[in-house]
Amino acid sequence: MNIILLGPPGAGKGTQARHLVDTRDMVQLSTGDMLREAKDSGTEMGKMVADVMARGDLVTDEIVIGLIREKLEDQTDHGGFIFDGFPRTLAQATALDELLKAAGKPLDHVIELGVNDEALVARIAGRSTCGNCGEVYHDVTKPQPADGKCVKCGSTDFKRRADDNEESLRNRLMEYYKKTSPLLGYYYAHELLRRVDGLAEIDDVQGDIAAILNDPA
Ligand code: ADP
Ligand code: ADP
Ligand code: ZN
């Protein structure tokens, strides 16, 4: 089973992807995480994309398609791939179609996490992640444990993303509506689009996604 999680910044894609990794042995392919890794380890590509990411603009199609191509070639898929934050443009979507076709892997579902802008601002403003394992927290809806230790790995190192500020978020939302939202029509026409209510509680969203993945239709 290979799926795309589609939705604006803060919709809950990463949170849901991690749950699928834990419960279904799926493999999360997050271009955002890959780009942040490149930036943190100071590679040439990482240096090139740092400013673009800080502003909340999209990195070039060429770079992210290259990252995904490498993963599809090198990484065993276990329970299937979860594309998280990719594709974000029509060019990326058609490139992914080609890559999957060449690898003989189907795309089974594109799951849209529906949310509204007010919720996104609140989610991004409260987001933090474990610096060691990447577990996602929220100041209000999923607070860091009182003992200061990550529930998953026990690390005490928590991070906030440099681009989780209001100005960058506004830009990321515009990029989403201009360049990524056309993918909803693209996948609808391919009869792959499924929608879930991303405003529901984390557990309920998990249940809705599980229902889609368990539905053979
Ligand atoms: P969020 O979870 O807030 O949507 P991501 O972690 O997916 O953010 O992405 C962070 C930043 O990385 C984006 O604002 C963009 O600059 C860059 N990025 C990630 N994925 C892509 C992609 N598929 N195409 C272009 N840029 C990307
Ligand atoms: P994305 O990967 O789409 O940018 P994240 O999974 O990082 O989104 O979630 C953004 C923030 O919202 C995080 O702080 C996360 O804990 C919180 N969050 C995710 N899903 C929900 C939900 N269903 N209800 C409330 N908060 C949520
Ligand atoms: Zn952790």
Coordinates of N, CA and C and ligand atoms in Angstrom, one line a residue:
M1 N 0.8 -1.2 0.0 CA 0.0 0.0 0.0 C 0.9 1.3 0.0
N2 N 0.7 2.1 -1.0 CA 1.5 3.3 -1.1 C 0.5 4.5 -1.1
I3 N 0.7 5.5 -0.2 CA -0.2 6.6 -0.1 C 0.4 7.9 -0.1
I4 N -0.3 8.9 -0.4 CA 0.1 10.3 -0.2 C -0.8 10.9 0.9
L5 N -0.1 11.6 1.8 CA -0.9 12.5 2.7 C -0.8 13.9 2.2
L6 N -1.9 14.5 1.9 CA -2.0 15.8 1.3 C -2.7 16.8 2.2
G7 N -2.1 18.0 2.4 CA -2.8 19.0 3.2 C -1.8 20.1 3.5
P8 N -2.3 21.3 3.8 CA -1.4 22.4 4.1 C -0.5 22.2 5.3
P9 N 0.5 23.1 5.5 CA 1.3 23.0 6.6 C 0.5 23.0 7.9
G10 N 0.8 22.0 8.8 CA 0.1 21.9 10.1 C -1.1 21.1 10.0
A11 N -1.4 20.5 8.9 CA -2.7 19.7 8.8 C -2.6 18.4 9.6
G12 N -1.4 18.0 9.9 CA -1.2 16.7 10.7 C -0.6 15.6 9.9
K13 N 0.0 15.9 8.8 CA 0.6 14.8 7.9 C 1.6 14.1 8.6
G14 N 2.6 14.8 9.3 CA 3.7 14.1 9.9 C 3.2 13.3 11.1
T15 N 2.3 13.8 11.9 CA 1.7 13.1 13.0 C 1.1 11.8 12.6
Q16 N 0.3 11.8 11.5 CA -0.4 10.6 11.0 C 0.6 9.7 10.4
A17 N 1.6 10.2 9.7 CA 2.6 9.3 9.0 C 3.3 8.5 10.1
R18 N 3.7 9.2 11.2 CA 4.5 8.4 12.2 C 3.6 7.3 12.8
H19 N 2.3 7.6 12.9 CA 1.5 6.5 13.5 C 1.4 5.3 12.5
L20 N 1.4 5.6 11.2 CA 1.3 4.5 10.2 C 2.6 3.7 10.2
V21 N 3.7 4.4 10.4 CA 5.0 3.8 10.5 C 5.0 2.8 11.7
D22 N 4.5 3.3 12.8 CA 4.5 2.4 14.0 C 3.5 1.2 13.9
T23 N 2.4 1.5 13.3 CA 1.3 0.4 13.4 C 1.3 -0.5 12.2
R24 N 1.8 0.0 11.0 CA 1.7 -0.8 9.8 C 3.0 -1.0 9.1
D25 N 4.1 -0.7 9.8 CA 5.4 -0.9 9.3 C 5.6 -0.2 7.9
M26 N 4.9 0.9 7.7 CA 5.1 1.7 6.5 C 6.3 2.6 6.6
V27 N 6.8 3.1 5.5 CA 8.0 3.9 5.4 C 7.6 5.4 5.1
Q28 N 7.9 6.3 6.0 CA 7.6 7.7 5.8 C 8.6 8.4 4.9
L29 N 8.2 9.0 3.8 CA 9.1 9.7 3.0 C 8.7 11.2 3.0
S30 N 9.3 12.0 3.9 CA 9.0 13.4 4.1 C 10.1 14.2 3.5
T31 N 9.8 14.9 2.4 CA 10.8 15.8 1.8 C 11.2 16.9 2.7
G32 N 10.3 17.4 3.5 CA 10.6 18.4 4.5 C 11.7 17.9 5.5
D33 N 11.5 16.7 6.0 CA 12.6 16.1 6.9 C 13.9 15.9 6.1
M34 N 13.8 15.4 4.9 CA 15.1 15.2 4.1 C 15.8 16.5 3.9
L35 N 15.0 17.6 3.6 CA 15.7 18.9 3.3 C 16.3 19.4 4.6
R36 N 15.5 19.3 5.7 CA 16.1 19.8 7.0 C 17.4 19.0 7.4
E37 N 17.4 17.7 7.1 CA 18.6 16.9 7.4 C 19.8 17.4 6.5
A38 N 19.5 17.7 5.3 CA 20.6 18.2 4.4 C 21.1 19.6 4.9
K39 N 20.1 20.4 5.4 CA 20.5 21.7 5.9 C 21.3 21.6 7.2
D40 N 20.9 20.7 8.1 CA 21.6 20.5 9.4 C 23.0 19.9 9.2
S41 N 23.1 19.1 8.2 CA 24.4 18.4 8.0 C 25.3 19.3 7.1
G42 N 24.8 20.4 6.6 CA 25.6 21.4 5.9 C 26.1 21.0 4.5
T43 N 25.3 20.1 3.8 CA 25.7 19.8 2.4 C 25.5 21.0 1.5
E44 N 26.1 20.9 0.3 CA 25.9 22.0 -0.7 C 24.4 22.2 -0.9
M45 N 23.7 21.2 -1.1 CA 22.3 21.3 -1.4 C 21.6 21.9 -0.2
G46 N 21.9 21.5 1.0 CA 21.3 22.0 2.2 C 21.5 23.5 2.3
K47 N 22.8 24.0 1.9 CA 23.0 25.4 2.0 C 22.2 26.2 1.0
M48 N 22.0 25.5 -0.2 CA 21.2 26.2 -1.3 C 19.7 26.4 -0.9
V49 N 19.2 25.4 -0.1 CA 17.7 25.5 0.2 C 17.4 26.2 1.5
A50 N 18.4 26.5 2.3 CA 18.1 27.1 3.6 C 17.3 28.3 3.6
D51 N 17.7 29.3 2.8 CA 16.9 30.6 2.7 C 15.5 30.4 2.2
V52 N 15.4 29.5 1.2 CA 14.1 29.3 0.5 C 13.2 28.7 1.6
M53 N 13.7 27.7 2.4 CA 12.8 27.1 3.4 C 12.5 28.1 4.5
A54 N 13.4 28.9 4.9 CA 13.1 29.9 6.0 C 12.0 30.8 5.5
R55 N 12.0 31.2 4.3 CA 11.0 32.1 3.8 C 9.6 31.4 3.6
G56 N 9.7 30.1 3.5 CA 8.4 29.3 3.3 C 8.1 29.2 1.8
D57 N 9.1 29.5 0.9 CA 8.9 29.2 -0.5 C 9.2 27.7 -0.8
L58 N 8.7 27.3 -2.0 CA 9.0 25.9 -2.3 C 10.4 25.8 -2.9
V59 N 11.1 24.7 -2.6 CA 12.4 24.3 -3.1 C 12.1 23.8 -4.6
T60 N 13.1 23.8 -5.4 CA 12.8 23.5 -6.8 C 12.3 22.0 -7.0
D61 N 11.5 21.8 -8.0 CA 11.0 20.5 -8.3 C 12.2 19.5 -8.5
E62 N 13.2 20.0 -9.2 CA 14.4 19.1 -9.5 C 15.0 18.5 -8.2
I63 N 15.2 19.4 -7.2 CA 15.8 18.9 -6.0 C 14.9 17.8 -5.3
V64 N 13.7 18.2 -5.1 CA 12.8 17.2 -4.3 C 12.5 15.9 -5.1
I65 N 12.4 16.0 -6.4 CA 12.2 14.8 -7.2 C 13.4 13.9 -7.1
G66 N 14.6 14.6 -7.1 CA 15.9 13.8 -6.9 C 15.9 13.1 -5.6
L67 N 15.5 13.7 -4.5 CA 15.5 13.1 -3.2 C 14.6 11.9 -3.2
I68 N 13.4 12.1 -3.8 CA 12.4 11.0 -3.8 C 12.9 9.8 -4.6
R69 N 13.5 10.2 -5.8 CA 14.0 9.1 -6.7 C 15.0 8.3 -6.0
E70 N 15.9 8.9 -5.2 CA 17.0 8.2 -4.5 C 16.3 7.2 -3.5
K71 N 15.3 7.7 -2.7 CA 14.7 6.9 -1.7 C 14.0 5.7 -2.4
L72 N 13.3 5.9 -3.5 CA 12.6 4.8 -4.1 C 13.5 3.8 -4.6
E73 N 14.8 4.2 -5.0 CA 15.7 3.2 -5.5 C 16.4 2.5 -4.3
D74 N 16.6 3.2 -3.2 CA 17.5 2.6 -2.2 C 16.7 1.9 -1.0
Q75 N 15.5 2.4 -0.8 CA 14.8 2.1 0.5 C 13.8 0.9 0.2
T76 N 13.9 -0.1 1.1 CA 12.9 -1.1 1.0 C 11.6 -0.6 1.5
D77 N 10.5 -1.0 0.9 CA 9.2 -0.3 1.2 C 8.5 -0.9 2.4
H78 N 8.9 -2.1 2.9 CA 8.2 -2.7 4.0 C 6.7 -2.7 3.8
G79 N 5.9 -2.1 4.6 CA 4.4 -2.0 4.4 C 4.0 -1.0 3.4
G80 N 4.9 -0.4 2.7 CA 4.5 0.6 1.7 C 5.0 2.0 2.1
F81 N 5.0 2.9 1.1 CA 5.5 4.2 1.3 C 4.4 5.2 1.6
I82 N 4.7 6.1 2.5 CA 3.8 7.3 2.8 C 4.5 8.5 2.3
F83 N 4.0 9.1 1.3 CA 4.6 10.4 0.8 C 4.0 11.5 1.7
D84 N 4.8 12.2 2.4 CA 4.4 13.2 3.3 C 5.0 14.6 2.9
G85 N 4.2 15.5 2.4 CA 4.8 16.8 2.0 C 5.4 16.7 0.6
F86 N 5.1 15.6 -0.1 CA 5.5 15.4 -1.5 C 4.4 14.6 -2.2
P87 N 3.9 14.9 -3.4 CA 4.3 16.0 -4.2 C 3.6 17.3 -3.8
R88 N 4.2 18.4 -4.2 CA 3.6 19.7 -3.8 C 3.3 20.6 -5.1
T89 N 3.6 20.1 -6.3 CA 3.3 20.8 -7.5 C 2.9 19.7 -8.5
L90 N 2.2 20.1 -9.6 CA 1.8 19.2 -10.6 C 3.0 18.5 -11.2
A91 N 4.1 19.2 -11.4 CA 5.3 18.6 -12.0 C 5.8 17.5 -11.1
Q92 N 5.7 17.7 -9.8 CA 6.2 16.7 -8.8 C 5.2 15.5 -8.9
A93 N 3.9 15.7 -9.1 CA 3.0 14.7 -9.1 C 3.2 13.8 -10.3
T94 N 3.4 14.4 -11.5 CA 3.6 13.6 -12.7 C 5.0 12.8 -12.6
A95 N 6.0 13.5 -12.0 CA 7.2 12.8 -11.8 C 7.1 11.6 -10.9
L96 N 6.3 11.7 -9.9 CA 6.0 10.6 -8.9 C 5.3 9.5 -9.7
D97 N 4.3 9.8 -10.5 CA 3.6 8.8 -11.3 C 4.7 8.0 -12.1
E98 N 5.6 8.7 -12.8 CA 6.6 8.0 -13.6 C 7.5 7.1 -12.8
L99 N 7.9 7.7 -11.6 CA 8.9 6.9 -10.8 C 8.2 5.6 -10.2
L100 N 6.9 5.8 -9.8 CA 6.2 4.6 -9.3 C 6.0 3.6 -10.4
K101 N 5.6 4.1 -11.6 CA 5.4 3.2 -12.7 C 6.7 2.4 -13.0
A102 N 7.8 3.1 -13.1 CA 9.1 2.4 -13.4 C 9.4 1.4 -12.3
A103 N 9.0 1.7 -11.1 CA 9.4 0.7 -10.0 C 8.3 -0.4 -9.9
G104 N 7.2 -0.3 -10.7 CA 6.2 -1.3 -10.6 C 5.4 -1.2 -9.4
K105 N 5.3 0.0 -8.8 CA 4.5 0.1 -7.5 C 3.3 1.0 -7.8
P106 N 2.1 0.6 -7.3 CA 0.9 1.4 -7.5 C 0.8 2.5 -6.5
L107 N 0.0 3.6 -6.8 CA -0.4 4.6 -5.8 C -1.8 4.2 -5.4
D108 N -2.0 3.9 -4.1 CA -3.3 3.3 -3.7 C -4.3 4.4 -3.3
H109 N -3.9 5.4 -2.5 CA -4.8 6.4 -2.0 C -4.0 7.7 -1.9
V110 N -4.8 8.8 -2.1 CA -4.3 10.1 -1.8 C -5.2 10.6 -0.7
I111 N -4.7 10.8 0.5 CA -5.6 11.2 1.6 C -5.5 12.7 1.9
E112 N -6.5 13.4 1.7 CA -6.5 14.8 2.0 C -6.9 15.1 3.4
L113 N -6.1 15.8 4.2 CA -6.4 16.1 5.6 C -7.0 17.5 5.5
G114 N -8.4 17.6 5.7 CA -9.0 18.9 5.5 C -9.0 19.7 6.8
V115 N -8.5 20.9 6.8 CA -8.4 21.8 8.0 C -8.7 23.2 7.5
N116 N -8.8 24.2 8.4 CA -9.0 25.6 8.0 C -7.8 26.4 8.5
D117 N -7.7 27.6 7.9 CA -6.5 28.4 8.2 C -6.3 28.8 9.7
E118 N -7.4 29.0 10.4 CA -7.3 29.4 11.8 C -6.6 28.3 12.6
A119 N -7.1 27.0 12.3 CA -6.6 25.9 13.0 C -5.1 25.7 12.7
L120 N -4.7 26.0 11.4 CA -3.3 25.8 11.0 C -2.4 26.8 11.8
V121 N -2.8 28.0 11.9 CA -2.0 29.0 12.6 C -1.8 28.5 14.1
A122 N -2.9 28.1 14.7 CA -2.7 27.6 16.1 C -1.8 26.4 16.2
R123 N -1.9 25.5 15.2 CA -1.1 24.3 15.2 C 0.3 24.6 15.0
I124 N 0.6 25.4 14.1 CA 2.0 25.7 13.8 C 2.6 26.5 15.0
A125 N 1.9 27.4 15.6 CA 2.4 28.2 16.7 C 2.7 27.4 17.8
G126 N 2.0 26.2 18.0 CA 2.3 25.4 19.2 C 3.1 24.2 18.9
R127 N 3.6 24.0 17.7 CA 4.3 22.8 17.3 C 5.8 22.7 17.9
S128 N 6.1 21.6 18.4 CA 7.6 21.3 18.7 C 7.8 19.8 18.4
T129 N 9.1 19.5 18.2 CA 9.4 18.1 17.9 C 10.5 17.6 18.8
C130 N 10.6 16.3 19.0 CA 11.7 15.7 19.7 C 13.0 15.8 18.7
G131 N 14.0 16.4 19.3 CA 15.3 16.5 18.4 C 15.9 15.2 18.1
N132 N 15.6 14.2 18.9 CA 16.2 12.8 18.7 C 15.4 12.0 17.7
C133 N 14.1 11.8 18.0 CA 13.3 10.8 17.2 C 12.3 11.5 16.3
G134 N 12.1 12.8 16.5 CA 11.1 13.4 15.6 C 9.7 13.4 16.0
E135 N 9.4 12.8 17.2 CA 8.0 12.8 17.7 C 7.4 14.2 17.7
V136 N 6.2 14.4 17.3 CA 5.6 15.7 17.1 C 4.7 16.0 18.3
Y137 N 5.0 17.2 18.9 CA 4.2 17.6 20.1 C 3.4 18.9 19.8
H138 N 2.5 19.3 20.6 CA 1.8 20.6 20.5 C 1.5 21.1 21.9
D139 N 1.8 22.4 22.1 CA 1.7 23.0 23.4 C 0.3 22.7 24.1
V140 N -0.7 22.7 23.3 CA -2.1 22.5 23.8 C -2.6 21.1 23.6
T141 N -2.5 20.6 22.4 CA -3.2 19.4 22.1 C -2.4 18.1 22.3
K142 N -1.1 18.3 22.4 CA -0.2 17.1 22.7 C 1.0 17.6 23.4
P143 N 0.9 18.0 24.7 CA 2.0 18.7 25.4 C 3.2 17.7 25.6
Q144 N 4.3 18.3 25.7 CA 5.5 17.5 26.1 C 5.3 17.0 27.5
P145 N 5.7 15.8 27.8 CA 5.5 15.2 29.1 C 6.0 16.1 30.2
A146 N 5.3 16.0 31.4 CA 5.7 16.8 32.5 C 7.1 16.5 33.0
D147 N 7.6 15.3 32.8 CA 8.9 15.0 33.3 C 10.0 15.4 32.3
G148 N 9.6 16.1 31.2 CA 10.5 16.7 30.2 C 11.2 15.6 29.3
K149 N 10.7 14.4 29.3 CA 11.3 13.3 28.5 C 10.3 12.9 27.4
C150 N 10.8 12.8 26.2 CA 10.0 12.4 25.0 C 9.4 11.0 25.3
V151 N 8.1 10.9 25.0 CA 7.3 9.7 25.3 C 7.9 8.5 24.5
K152 N 8.5 8.8 23.4 CA 8.9 7.7 22.5 C 10.4 7.3 22.8
C153 N 11.3 8.3 23.1 CA 12.7 7.9 23.2 C 13.4 8.4 24.5
G154 N 12.6 9.2 25.3 CA 13.2 9.6 26.5 C 14.2 10.8 26.4
S155 N 14.4 11.3 25.2 CA 15.3 12.4 25.0 C 14.7 13.7 25.7
T156 N 15.6 14.6 26.1 CA 15.1 15.8 26.7 C 15.3 17.0 25.8
D157 N 15.7 16.7 24.5 CA 16.0 17.8 23.5 C 14.8 18.0 22.6
F158 N 14.1 19.1 22.8 CA 13.0 19.5 22.0 C 13.3 20.7 21.1
K159 N 12.7 20.7 19.9 CA 13.0 21.7 19.0 C 11.8 22.4 18.4
R160 N 12.0 23.7 18.1 CA 10.9 24.4 17.4 C 11.5 24.7 16.0
R161 N 10.7 24.6 15.0 CA 11.2 24.9 13.6 C 11.4 26.4 13.4
A162 N 12.5 26.7 12.7 CA 12.8 28.2 12.4 C 11.7 28.8 11.5
D163 N 11.1 27.9 10.7 CA 10.1 28.5 9.8 C 8.7 28.4 10.3
D164 N 8.5 28.0 11.6 CA 7.2 28.0 12.2 C 6.9 29.4 12.8
N165 N 7.0 30.4 12.0 CA 6.6 31.8 12.5 C 5.5 32.3 11.6
E166 N 4.9 33.4 12.0 CA 3.7 33.8 11.3 C 3.9 34.2 9.8
E167 N 5.0 34.9 9.6 CA 5.3 35.4 8.2 C 5.6 34.2 7.3
S168 N 6.4 33.3 7.7 CA 6.7 32.2 6.9 C 5.5 31.3 6.7
L169 N 4.7 31.2 7.7 CA 3.5 30.3 7.6 C 2.5 30.9 6.6
R170 N 2.4 32.3 6.6 CA 1.5 32.9 5.6 C 2.0 32.6 4.2
N171 N 3.3 32.7 4.0 CA 3.8 32.4 2.7 C 3.6 30.9 2.3
R172 N 3.8 30.0 3.3 CA 3.6 28.6 3.0 C 2.2 28.3 2.6
L173 N 1.3 29.0 3.3 CA -0.1 28.8 3.0 C -0.4 29.2 1.6
M174 N 0.1 30.4 1.2 CA -0.1 30.9 -0.2 C 0.5 29.9 -1.2
E175 N 1.7 29.4 -0.9 CA 2.3 28.4 -1.8 C 1.4 27.2 -1.9
Y176 N 0.8 26.8 -0.8 CA -0.1 25.6 -0.8 C -1.3 25.9 -1.7
Y177 N -1.9 27.0 -1.5 CA -3.2 27.2 -2.3 C -2.8 27.4 -3.8
K178 N -1.7 28.1 -4.1 CA -1.4 28.3 -5.5 C -0.9 27.1 -6.2
K179 N 0.1 26.4 -5.6 CA 0.8 25.3 -6.3 C 0.4 23.9 -5.9
T180 N 0.0 23.7 -4.7 CA -0.3 22.3 -4.2 C -1.8 22.0 -4.3
S181 N -2.7 22.9 -4.0 CA -4.1 22.5 -4.0 C -4.6 22.1 -5.4
P182 N -4.0 22.5 -6.6 CA -4.4 21.9 -7.8 C -4.3 20.3 -7.9
L183 N -3.4 19.8 -7.0 CA -3.3 18.3 -7.0 C -4.5 17.6 -6.5
L184 N -5.4 18.4 -5.8 CA -6.6 17.7 -5.3 C -7.5 17.3 -6.6
G185 N -7.5 18.3 -7.5 CA -8.3 18.0 -8.8 C -7.6 16.9 -9.6
Y186 N -6.3 16.9 -9.6 CA -5.5 15.9 -10.4 C -5.8 14.5 -9.8
Y187 N -5.7 14.3 -8.5 CA -5.9 13.0 -8.0 C -7.4 12.6 -7.9
Y188 N -8.3 13.6 -7.8 CA -9.7 13.3 -7.9 C -10.0 12.7 -9.3
A189 N -9.4 13.3 -10.3 CA -9.7 12.8 -11.7 C -9.1 11.4 -11.9
H190 N -8.0 11.1 -11.1 CA -7.5 9.8 -11.2 C -8.2 8.8 -10.2
E191 N -9.2 9.3 -9.6 CA -10.0 8.5 -8.7 C -9.2 7.9 -7.5
L192 N -8.3 8.7 -7.0 CA -7.5 8.3 -5.9 C -7.7 9.1 -4.6
L193 N -8.5 10.2 -4.8 CA -8.6 11.1 -3.7 C -9.6 10.7 -2.6
R194 N -9.2 10.7 -1.4 CA -10.1 10.4 -0.2 C -9.9 11.5 0.8
R195 N -11.0 11.9 1.4 CA -10.9 13.1 2.3 C -11.1 12.6 3.7
V196 N -10.4 13.2 4.7 CA -10.7 13.0 6.1 C -10.8 14.3 6.8
D197 N -11.5 14.4 7.9 CA -11.6 15.6 8.6 C -10.4 15.8 9.5
G198 N -9.5 16.7 9.1 CA -8.2 16.9 9.8 C -8.4 17.7 11.1
L199 N -9.6 18.3 11.3 CA -9.9 19.0 12.5 C -10.3 18.1 13.7
A200 N -10.6 16.9 13.4 CA -10.9 15.9 14.4 C -9.7 15.7 15.3
E201 N -10.0 15.0 16.5 CA -8.9 14.7 17.4 C -7.9 13.7 16.7
I202 N -6.6 13.7 17.1 CA -5.6 12.9 16.5 C -6.0 11.5 16.3
D203 N -6.6 10.9 17.4 CA -7.0 9.5 17.4 C -8.1 9.2 16.4
D204 N -9.0 10.2 16.3 CA -10.1 10.0 15.3 C -9.6 10.1 13.9
V205 N -8.7 11.0 13.6 CA -8.1 11.1 12.3 C -7.4 9.7 12.0
Q206 N -6.7 9.2 13.0 CA -6.0 7.9 12.8 C -7.1 6.8 12.4
G207 N -8.2 6.8 13.1 CA -9.3 5.9 12.8 C -9.8 6.0 11.4
D208 N -10.0 7.3 10.9 CA -10.6 7.5 9.6 C -9.6 7.1 8.5
I209 N -8.3 7.3 8.8 CA -7.3 6.9 7.8 C -7.2 5.3 7.8
A210 N -7.3 4.7 9.0 CA -7.2 3.2 9.0 C -8.4 2.7 8.2
A211 N -9.6 3.3 8.3 CA -10.7 2.8 7.6 C -10.5 2.8 6.1
I212 N -9.9 3.9 5.7 CA -9.6 4.0 4.2 C -8.6 2.9 3.8
L213 N -7.5 2.7 4.6 CA -6.5 1.7 4.3 C -7.0 0.3 4.3
N214 N -8.0 0.1 5.2 CA -8.6 -1.3 5.3 C -9.7 -1.6 4.3
D215 N -10.1 -0.5 3.6 CA -11.2 -0.7 2.6 C -10.6 -1.1 1.3
P216 N -10.9 -2.3 0.9 CA -10.3 -2.8 -0.4 C -10.7 -2.0 -1.6
A217 N -11.8 -1.3 -1.6 CA -12.3 -0.6 -2.8 C -11.4 0.5 -3.3
Ligands
ADP1 P1 5.1 21.5 6.7 O1 5.0 20.2 7.5 O2 5.0 22.6 7.6 O3 4.1 21.5 5.6 P2 7.5 20.5 5.5 O4 8.3 20.0 6.6 O5 6.8 19.5 4.6 O6 6.5 21.6 6.1 O7 8.3 21.4 4.5 C1 9.1 22.5 5.0 C2 9.7 23.3 3.8 O8 10.5 22.4 3.0 C3 8.7 23.9 2.9 O9 8.2 25.1 3.3 C4 9.5 24.0 1.6 O10 10.4 25.1 1.6 C5 10.4 22.7 1.6 N1 9.7 21.6 1.0 C6 9.4 20.4 1.6 N2 8.8 19.5 0.7 C7 8.8 20.2 -0.5 C8 8.4 19.8 -1.8 N3 7.8 18.6 -2.1 N4 8.6 20.7 -2.8 C9 9.1 21.9 -2.6 N5 9.6 22.3 -1.4 C10 9.4 21.5 -0.3
ADP2 P1 2.2 18.7 9.1 O1 3.2 17.6 9.0 O2 1.0 18.5 8.2 O3 2.8 20.0 8.9 P2 2.1 18.0 12.0 O4 1.8 16.6 12.0 O5 3.5 18.5 12.2 O6 1.6 18.7 10.6 O7 1.1 18.8 13.0 C1 1.2 20.2 13.2 C2 0.9 20.5 14.7 O8 -0.5 20.2 15.0 C3 1.7 19.6 15.7 O9 2.0 20.4 16.8 C4 0.8 18.5 16.1 O10 1.0 18.0 17.4 C5 -0.6 19.1 16.0 N1 -1.7 18.2 15.5 C6 -1.6 17.3 14.5 N2 -2.8 16.7 14.3 C7 -3.6 17.2 15.2 C8 -5.1 17.0 15.5 N3 -5.8 16.2 14.8 N4 -5.6 17.8 16.4 C9 -4.9 18.7 17.1 N5 -3.6 18.9 16.9 C10 -2.9 18.2 16.0
ZN3 ZN 11.9 11.3 21.0

